[in-house]
XYZ file of C-alpha atoms in Angstrom:
529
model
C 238.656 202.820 310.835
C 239.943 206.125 309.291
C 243.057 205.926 307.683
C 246.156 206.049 310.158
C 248.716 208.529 309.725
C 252.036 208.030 307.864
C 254.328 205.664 309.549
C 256.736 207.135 311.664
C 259.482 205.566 314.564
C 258.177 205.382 317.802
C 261.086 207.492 319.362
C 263.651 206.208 322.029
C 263.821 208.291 325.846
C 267.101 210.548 325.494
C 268.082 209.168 329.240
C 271.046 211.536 329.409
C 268.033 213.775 331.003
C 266.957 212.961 334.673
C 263.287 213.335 333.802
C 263.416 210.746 331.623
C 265.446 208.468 333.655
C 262.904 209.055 336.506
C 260.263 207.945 334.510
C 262.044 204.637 334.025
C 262.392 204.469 337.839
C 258.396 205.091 338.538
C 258.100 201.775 336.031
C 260.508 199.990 337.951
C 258.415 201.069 340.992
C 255.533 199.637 339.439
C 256.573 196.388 338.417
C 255.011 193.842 341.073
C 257.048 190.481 341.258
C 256.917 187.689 340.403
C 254.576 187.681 337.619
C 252.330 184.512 337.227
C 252.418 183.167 333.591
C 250.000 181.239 332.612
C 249.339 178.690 329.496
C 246.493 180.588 328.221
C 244.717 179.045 325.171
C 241.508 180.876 324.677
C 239.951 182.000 327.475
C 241.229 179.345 329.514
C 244.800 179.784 332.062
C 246.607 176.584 333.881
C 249.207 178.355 336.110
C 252.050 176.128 337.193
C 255.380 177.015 339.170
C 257.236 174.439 336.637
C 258.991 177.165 334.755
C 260.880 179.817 336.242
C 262.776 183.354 335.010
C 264.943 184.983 337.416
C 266.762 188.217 337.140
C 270.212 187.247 335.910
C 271.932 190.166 337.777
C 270.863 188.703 340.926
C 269.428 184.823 340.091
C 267.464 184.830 343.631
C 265.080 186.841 342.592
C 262.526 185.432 340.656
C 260.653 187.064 338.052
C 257.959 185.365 336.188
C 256.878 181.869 337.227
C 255.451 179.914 334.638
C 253.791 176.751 333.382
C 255.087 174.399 331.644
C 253.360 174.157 328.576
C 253.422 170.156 327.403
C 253.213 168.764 324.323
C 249.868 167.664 324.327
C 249.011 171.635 325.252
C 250.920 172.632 322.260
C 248.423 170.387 320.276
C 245.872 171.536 321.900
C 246.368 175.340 321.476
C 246.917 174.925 317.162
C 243.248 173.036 317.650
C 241.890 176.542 319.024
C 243.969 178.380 316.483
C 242.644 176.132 313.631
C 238.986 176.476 314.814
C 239.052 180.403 315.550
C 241.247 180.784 311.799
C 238.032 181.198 309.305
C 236.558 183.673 312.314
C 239.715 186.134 311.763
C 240.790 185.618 308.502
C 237.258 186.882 307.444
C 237.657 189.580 309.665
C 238.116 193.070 307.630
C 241.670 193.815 307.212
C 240.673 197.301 308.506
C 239.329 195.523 311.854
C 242.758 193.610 311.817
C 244.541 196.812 311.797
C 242.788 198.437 314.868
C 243.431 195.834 316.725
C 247.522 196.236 316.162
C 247.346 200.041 316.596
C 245.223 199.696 319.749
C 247.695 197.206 321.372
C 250.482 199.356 320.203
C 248.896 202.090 322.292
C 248.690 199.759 325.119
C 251.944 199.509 325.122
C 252.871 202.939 324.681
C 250.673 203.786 328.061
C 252.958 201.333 329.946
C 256.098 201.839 328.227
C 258.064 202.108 331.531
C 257.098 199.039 333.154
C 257.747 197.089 330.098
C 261.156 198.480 329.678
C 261.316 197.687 333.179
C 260.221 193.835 332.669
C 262.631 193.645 329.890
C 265.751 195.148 332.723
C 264.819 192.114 335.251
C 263.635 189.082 333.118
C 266.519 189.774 330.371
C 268.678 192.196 332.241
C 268.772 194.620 329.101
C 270.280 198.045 330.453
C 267.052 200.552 330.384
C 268.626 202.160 326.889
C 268.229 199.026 325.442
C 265.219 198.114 327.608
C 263.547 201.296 326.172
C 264.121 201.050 322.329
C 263.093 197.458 322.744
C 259.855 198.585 323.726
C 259.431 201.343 321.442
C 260.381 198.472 318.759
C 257.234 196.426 319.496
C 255.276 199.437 319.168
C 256.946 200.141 315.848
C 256.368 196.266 314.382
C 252.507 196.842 315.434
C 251.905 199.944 313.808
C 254.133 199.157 310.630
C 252.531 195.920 309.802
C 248.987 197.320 310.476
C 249.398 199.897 307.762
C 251.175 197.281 305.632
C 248.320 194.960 305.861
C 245.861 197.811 304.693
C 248.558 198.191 301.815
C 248.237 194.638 301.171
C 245.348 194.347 300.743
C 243.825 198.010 299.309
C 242.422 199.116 302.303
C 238.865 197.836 302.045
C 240.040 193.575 301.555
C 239.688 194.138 297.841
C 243.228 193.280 296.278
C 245.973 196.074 296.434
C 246.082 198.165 293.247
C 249.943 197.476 293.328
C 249.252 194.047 292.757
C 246.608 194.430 290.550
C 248.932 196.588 288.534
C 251.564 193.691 288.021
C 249.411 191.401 285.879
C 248.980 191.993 282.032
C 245.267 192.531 281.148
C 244.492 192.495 277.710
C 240.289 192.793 276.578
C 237.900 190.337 277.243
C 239.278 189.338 280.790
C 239.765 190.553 284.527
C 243.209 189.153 286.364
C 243.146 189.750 289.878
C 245.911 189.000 292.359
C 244.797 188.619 295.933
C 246.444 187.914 299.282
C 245.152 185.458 301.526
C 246.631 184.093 305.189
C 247.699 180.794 305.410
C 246.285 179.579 308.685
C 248.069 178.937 312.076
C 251.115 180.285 312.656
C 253.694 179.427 315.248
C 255.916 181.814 316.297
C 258.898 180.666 318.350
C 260.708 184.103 319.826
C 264.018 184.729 321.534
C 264.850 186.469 324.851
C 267.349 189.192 323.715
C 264.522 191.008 322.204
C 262.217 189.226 324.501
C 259.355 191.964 324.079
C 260.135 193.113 320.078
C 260.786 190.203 318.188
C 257.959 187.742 319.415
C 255.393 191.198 318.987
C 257.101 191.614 315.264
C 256.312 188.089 314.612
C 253.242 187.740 315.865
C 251.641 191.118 314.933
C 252.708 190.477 311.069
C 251.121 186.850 311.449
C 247.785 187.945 312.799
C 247.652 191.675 310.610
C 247.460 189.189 307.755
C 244.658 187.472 309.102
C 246.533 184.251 310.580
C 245.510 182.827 313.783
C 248.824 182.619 316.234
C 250.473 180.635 319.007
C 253.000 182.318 320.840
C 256.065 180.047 322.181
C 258.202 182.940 324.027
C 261.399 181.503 325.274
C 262.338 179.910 327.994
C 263.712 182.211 329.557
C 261.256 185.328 328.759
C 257.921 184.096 329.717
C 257.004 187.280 331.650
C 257.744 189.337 328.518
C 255.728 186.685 326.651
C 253.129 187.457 329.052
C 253.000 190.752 328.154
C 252.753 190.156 324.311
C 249.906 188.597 324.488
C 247.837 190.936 326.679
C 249.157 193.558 324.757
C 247.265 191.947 321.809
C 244.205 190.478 323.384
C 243.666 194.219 325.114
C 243.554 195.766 321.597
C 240.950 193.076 320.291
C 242.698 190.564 318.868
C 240.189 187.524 319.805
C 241.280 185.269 322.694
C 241.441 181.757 320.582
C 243.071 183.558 317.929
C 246.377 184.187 320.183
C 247.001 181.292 322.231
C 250.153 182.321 324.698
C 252.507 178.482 325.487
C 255.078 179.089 328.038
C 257.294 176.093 327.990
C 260.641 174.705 326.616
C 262.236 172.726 323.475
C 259.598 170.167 323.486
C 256.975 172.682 323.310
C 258.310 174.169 320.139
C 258.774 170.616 318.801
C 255.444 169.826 318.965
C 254.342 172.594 317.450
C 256.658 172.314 314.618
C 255.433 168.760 314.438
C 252.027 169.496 314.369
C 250.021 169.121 310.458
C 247.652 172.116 311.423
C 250.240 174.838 311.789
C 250.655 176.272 308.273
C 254.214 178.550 309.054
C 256.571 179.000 311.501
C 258.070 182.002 312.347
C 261.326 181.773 314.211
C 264.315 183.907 315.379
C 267.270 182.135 317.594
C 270.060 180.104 317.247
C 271.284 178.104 314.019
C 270.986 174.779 315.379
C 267.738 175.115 316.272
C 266.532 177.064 313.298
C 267.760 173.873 311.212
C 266.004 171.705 313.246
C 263.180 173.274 312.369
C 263.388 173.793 308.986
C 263.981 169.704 308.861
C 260.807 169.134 310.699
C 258.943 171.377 308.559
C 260.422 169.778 305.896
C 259.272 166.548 306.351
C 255.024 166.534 305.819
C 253.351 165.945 308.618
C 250.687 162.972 308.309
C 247.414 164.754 308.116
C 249.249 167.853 306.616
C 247.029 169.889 303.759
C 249.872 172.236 303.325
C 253.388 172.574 303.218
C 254.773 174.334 306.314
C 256.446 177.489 305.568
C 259.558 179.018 307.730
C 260.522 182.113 308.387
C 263.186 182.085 310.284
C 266.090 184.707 310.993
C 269.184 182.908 312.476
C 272.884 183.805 313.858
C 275.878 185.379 312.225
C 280.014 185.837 312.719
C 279.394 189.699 311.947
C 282.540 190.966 310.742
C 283.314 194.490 310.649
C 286.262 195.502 308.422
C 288.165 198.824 309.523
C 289.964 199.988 305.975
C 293.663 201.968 306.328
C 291.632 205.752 305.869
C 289.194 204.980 308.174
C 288.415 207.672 311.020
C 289.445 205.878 314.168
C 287.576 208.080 316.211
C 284.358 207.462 314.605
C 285.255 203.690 314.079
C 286.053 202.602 318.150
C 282.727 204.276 319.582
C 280.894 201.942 316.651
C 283.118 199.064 317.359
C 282.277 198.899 321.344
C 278.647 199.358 320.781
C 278.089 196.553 317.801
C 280.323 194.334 320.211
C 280.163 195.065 323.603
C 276.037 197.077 324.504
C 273.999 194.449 325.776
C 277.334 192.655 326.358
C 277.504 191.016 323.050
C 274.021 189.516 322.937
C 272.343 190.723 319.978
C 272.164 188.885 316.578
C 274.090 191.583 315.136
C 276.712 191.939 317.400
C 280.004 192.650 316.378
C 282.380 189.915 316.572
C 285.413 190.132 314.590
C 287.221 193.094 313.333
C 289.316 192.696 310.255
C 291.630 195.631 310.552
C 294.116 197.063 307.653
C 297.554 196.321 308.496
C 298.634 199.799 308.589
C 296.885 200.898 311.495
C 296.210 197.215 313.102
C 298.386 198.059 316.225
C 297.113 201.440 316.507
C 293.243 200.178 316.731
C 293.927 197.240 319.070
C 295.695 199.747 321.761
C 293.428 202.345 321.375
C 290.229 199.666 321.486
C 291.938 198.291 324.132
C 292.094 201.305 326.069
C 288.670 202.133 325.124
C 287.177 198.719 326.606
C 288.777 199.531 329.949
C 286.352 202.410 330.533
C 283.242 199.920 330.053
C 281.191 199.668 333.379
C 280.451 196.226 334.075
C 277.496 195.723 336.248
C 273.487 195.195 336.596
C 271.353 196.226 334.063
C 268.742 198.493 336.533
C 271.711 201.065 336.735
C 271.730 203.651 334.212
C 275.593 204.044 334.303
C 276.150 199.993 332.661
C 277.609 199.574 329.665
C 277.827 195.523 329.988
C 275.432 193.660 332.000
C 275.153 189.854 333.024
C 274.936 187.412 330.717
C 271.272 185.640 329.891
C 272.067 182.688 332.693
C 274.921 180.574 333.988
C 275.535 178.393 330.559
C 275.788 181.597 328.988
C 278.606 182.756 331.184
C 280.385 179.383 331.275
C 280.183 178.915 327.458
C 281.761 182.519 326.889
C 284.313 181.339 329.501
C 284.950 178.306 327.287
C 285.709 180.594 324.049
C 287.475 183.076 326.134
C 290.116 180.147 327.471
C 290.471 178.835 323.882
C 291.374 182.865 322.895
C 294.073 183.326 325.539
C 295.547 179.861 324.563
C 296.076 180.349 321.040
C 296.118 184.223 320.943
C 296.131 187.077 323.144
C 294.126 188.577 325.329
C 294.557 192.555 325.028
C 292.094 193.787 327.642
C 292.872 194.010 331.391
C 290.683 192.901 334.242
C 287.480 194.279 335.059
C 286.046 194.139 338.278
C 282.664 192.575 337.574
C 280.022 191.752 340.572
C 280.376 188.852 342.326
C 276.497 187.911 342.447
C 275.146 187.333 338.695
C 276.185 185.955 335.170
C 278.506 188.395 334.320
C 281.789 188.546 332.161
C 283.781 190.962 331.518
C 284.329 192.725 327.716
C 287.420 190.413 326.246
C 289.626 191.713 323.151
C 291.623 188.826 321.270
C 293.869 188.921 318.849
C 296.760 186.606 317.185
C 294.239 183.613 316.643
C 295.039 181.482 313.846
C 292.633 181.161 311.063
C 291.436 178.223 311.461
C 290.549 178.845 315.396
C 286.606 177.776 316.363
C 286.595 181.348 318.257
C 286.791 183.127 314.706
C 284.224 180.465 313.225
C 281.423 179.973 316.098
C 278.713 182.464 317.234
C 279.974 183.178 320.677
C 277.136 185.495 321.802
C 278.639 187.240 324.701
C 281.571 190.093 324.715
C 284.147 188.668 323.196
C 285.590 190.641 320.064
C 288.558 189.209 317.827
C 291.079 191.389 315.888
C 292.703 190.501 312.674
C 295.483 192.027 310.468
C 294.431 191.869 306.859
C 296.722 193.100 303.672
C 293.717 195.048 302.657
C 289.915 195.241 302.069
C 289.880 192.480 299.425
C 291.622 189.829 301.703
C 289.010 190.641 304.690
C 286.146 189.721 302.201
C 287.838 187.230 301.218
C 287.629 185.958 304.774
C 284.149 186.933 305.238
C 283.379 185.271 302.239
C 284.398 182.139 303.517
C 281.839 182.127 306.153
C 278.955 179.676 306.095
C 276.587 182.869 307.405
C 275.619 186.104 306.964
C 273.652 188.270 308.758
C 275.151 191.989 309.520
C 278.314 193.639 309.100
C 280.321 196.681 309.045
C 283.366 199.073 306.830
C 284.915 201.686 308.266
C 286.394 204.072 304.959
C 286.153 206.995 303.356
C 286.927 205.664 300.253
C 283.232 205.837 297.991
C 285.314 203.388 295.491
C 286.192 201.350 298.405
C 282.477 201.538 299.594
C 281.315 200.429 296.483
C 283.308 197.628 296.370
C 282.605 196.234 299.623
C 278.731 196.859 298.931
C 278.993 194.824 295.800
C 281.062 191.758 297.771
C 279.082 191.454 300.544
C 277.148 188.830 300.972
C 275.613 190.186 304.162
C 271.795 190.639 304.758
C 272.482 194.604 306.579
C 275.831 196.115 305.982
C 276.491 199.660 307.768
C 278.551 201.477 306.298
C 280.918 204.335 308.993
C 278.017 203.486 311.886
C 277.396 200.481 314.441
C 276.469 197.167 313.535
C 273.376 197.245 315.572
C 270.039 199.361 316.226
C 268.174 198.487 313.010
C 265.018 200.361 312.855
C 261.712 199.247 311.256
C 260.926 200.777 308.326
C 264.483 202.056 307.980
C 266.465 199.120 307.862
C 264.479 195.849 307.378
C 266.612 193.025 309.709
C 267.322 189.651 307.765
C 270.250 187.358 306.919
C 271.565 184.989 304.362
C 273.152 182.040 303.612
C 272.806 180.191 306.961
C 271.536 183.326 308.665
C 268.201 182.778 308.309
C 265.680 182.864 304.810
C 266.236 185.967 304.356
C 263.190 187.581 305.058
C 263.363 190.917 306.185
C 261.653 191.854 309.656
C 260.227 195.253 309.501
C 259.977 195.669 305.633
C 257.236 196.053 303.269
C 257.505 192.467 301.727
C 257.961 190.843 305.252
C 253.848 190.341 305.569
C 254.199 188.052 302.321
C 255.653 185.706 303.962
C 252.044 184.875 305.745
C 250.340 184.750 303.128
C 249.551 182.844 299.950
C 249.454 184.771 296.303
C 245.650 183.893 294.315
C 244.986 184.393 290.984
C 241.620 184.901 289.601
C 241.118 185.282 285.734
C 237.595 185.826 284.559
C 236.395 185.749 280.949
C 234.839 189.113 280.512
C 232.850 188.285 276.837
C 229.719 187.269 278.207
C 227.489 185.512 275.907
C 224.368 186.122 277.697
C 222.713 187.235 280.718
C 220.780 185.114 283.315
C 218.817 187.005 285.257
């Protein structure tokens, strides 16, 4: 293949134009429901009606009906992946590549519909629908060129690699990249079409065989993925697609064939998991790698010269776009005392122009929830908040059809209080006074994770200080807490965030392969012909 162009953001529709929007509509248009999902290992599909996505907006209609992948499917879909692994890891890198860039045109042509998809099965508003699209796109055509990079262009070992070891006369060192084997990539649904496509394209660019676990709640989007992939070339036993549940991803994390495990959700499970790996499975050749990118309590600390105008626009879209369902949501604000009372009226006031309602219209600032234990766990925090705090945000009127729950602003909660601690994952935002920027990291400090967070100042010294305290994986600094972009601002956490590998970055494809060295004694002492 010739050499692709110079990486560059796929870029988002500007919907405040009615072309644009209309296009969006023509995809909706074109979206034919309900999609059949398939286990699909190879070329062969079992379709099933065990597992089934409906639009949480309006939870009659159904979406995607899937099988339920079983454990003893999970096995047998690493077997295929095992098999078909010496097949494409011998494939040329630049073969590899094409195959990423021609699914990420596949995508592009049907951009619409996906975003579309993404509205219904995961009711993202079509913003949010849209850039998760052009996201997926991005991940496939970053981590194509970075697997060239990776590996020189032509499979020989990069030059930047080559450059790092110490040669000295009379021998060669050579450091060289090579992919692990079967990967296992376990995906959310808030990104339900970007993050299992991130995962999954860096797995296979690297030459690892993959199968795709989408969640539970996502397997139309899943769906997708894997077409996506199989359209541009990738070979059909070297992406095996498992629709299923927990026990699906158990099994494969269980399983001694799968060599890593890529994984973005919740803590609790992302422990599990990194237990399980932990402990070799009989049979096991390797150790099992993790790469997994967990929750946070992102924390966004609002300093006494900070612009308030700039700061409340950034504050409602960290915490309330997508209606608080993004790992890097905002969830507590630690405001300077001086203008505390200032910021919660004016936030307050801000909230109350939110529009609550279904993600398919373009007017929504806060749609439903993922599903019902969503909305009744949110409920749960949301009682504890008015209980030992206040509630600062009026009612909203929120459809009566749907898992929906209207933006919530707390404040008064004591510091010990499990709403300040726990990853809610819905729209509910706590205020805090603080003395001053040292005592709010002081509280973020404190926290057991740390994945994104925020400063409002205009202060550099101030800045600088918070940059050198923070133990966060992405810090934005005067901007939203959410909206990373590949290539621009690699995505990863610490502490119990995650490993703190960073998702659309140049070093992210290392963490599919394995590092060789060859040394050679260049004296020779001969010559056999």
């Amino acid at each position: 293949m010739s050499t692709p162009p110079p990486f560059a953001n796929e870029p988002v529709l500007e919907l405040r134009r009615a072309t644009e929007r209309s296009k969006l509509a023509v995809g909706m248009g074109e979206l034919h429901l309900p999609l059949q999902v398939p286990v699909w290992i190879g070329r062969e599909r079992r379709f099933g009606e065990e597992l089934v996505s409906t639009d949480p907006g309006r939870p009659e209609r159904v979406v995607a009906v899937a099988a339920r992948a079983t454990p003893e499917e999970a096995g047998a879909a690493v077997a295929s992946a095992h098999a078909a692994f010496p097949r494409w890891a011998a494939t040329p890198v630049e073969e590899r590549a094409a195959a990423l860039l021609r699914a990420a045109a596949w995508m592009r042509e049907r951009r619409a519909t996906l975003a579309a998809l993404a509205v219904r099965e995961c009711a993202k508003p079509w913003s949010e629908a849209d850039a998760d699209v052009c996201e997926a796109i991005d991940f496939l055509e970053f981590y194509a060129r970075g697997a060239l990079a990776l590996q020189g262009g032509d499979g020989a070992a990069p030059a930047a690699a080559g450059a790092q070891l110490l040669q000295v006369p009379g021998e060669r060192n050579e450091l060289r990249y090579v992919p692990r084997g079967v990967c296992a990539v376990i995906a959310p649904w808030n990104f339900p079409l970007a993050i299992p496509t991130g995962m999954t394209a860096a797995a296979l660019a690297t030459g690892n065989t993959v199968v795709l676990k989408p969640a539970e709640q996502a397997p139309g989007c899943g769906l997708r993925v894997v077409e996506a992939l199989r359209a541009g070339g990738v070979p059909a036993d070297a992406i095996a697609l498992l629709p299923g549940e927990g026990d699906a991803g158990a099994a494969l994390a269980r399983h001694p064939d799968v060599a890593t495990i890529a994984f973005t959700g919740s803590g609790p499970v992302g422990l599990e998991l990194l237990r399980t790996a932990a402990a070799v499975a009989p049979g096991a050749r390797q150790l099992t790698r993790v790469v997994a990118e967990m929750g946070g309590k992102n924390c966004i600390v609002v300093d006494s010269d900070a612009d308030l105008d700039e700061a409340i626009p950034a504050i409602l879209d960290s915490a309330f776009h997508y209606a608080g369902q993004k790992c890097s949501a905002a969830a507590r604000v630690l405001a300077h005392e001086a203008l505390h009372d200032t910021l919660v009226e004016r936030l307050a006031g801000a909230v109350a122009g939110l529009q609550v309602g279904p993600a398919d219209d373009f007017a929504t600032d806060v749609p439903p929830l993922i599903e019902r234990a969503a909305q009744e766990r949110v409920e749960r925090y949301a009682a504890v908040a008015a209980e030992t705090g206040e509630i600062v945000t009026g009612a909203h009127t929120v459809p009566a059809e749907g898992w929906y729950v209207a933006p919530i602003v707390a404040t008064g909660l004591p510091q010990d209080s499990r709403v300040l601690r726990e990853e809610i994952f819905g729209p509910l935002l706590t205020v805090e006074s603080v003395r001053d920027v040292d005592e709010a990291m002081d509280r973020i400090d404190a926290l057991p994770v740390a994945l994104t967070g925020g400063l409002f100042s205009r202060n550099p010294r101030t800045v600088q200080r918070v940059i050198d305290r923070s133990p966060v994986g992405n810090l934005y600094i005067n901007r939203s807490t959410t909206g990373a972009m590949v290539g621009r601002q690699p995505f990863g956490g610490n502490r119990l965030s995650g490993t703190g590998t960073k998702a659309g970055g140049h070093d992210y494809l290392l963490h599919f392969v394995e590092p060789r060295v060859v040394t050679e004694n260049t004296v020779r002492h001969g010559l056999v012909v």
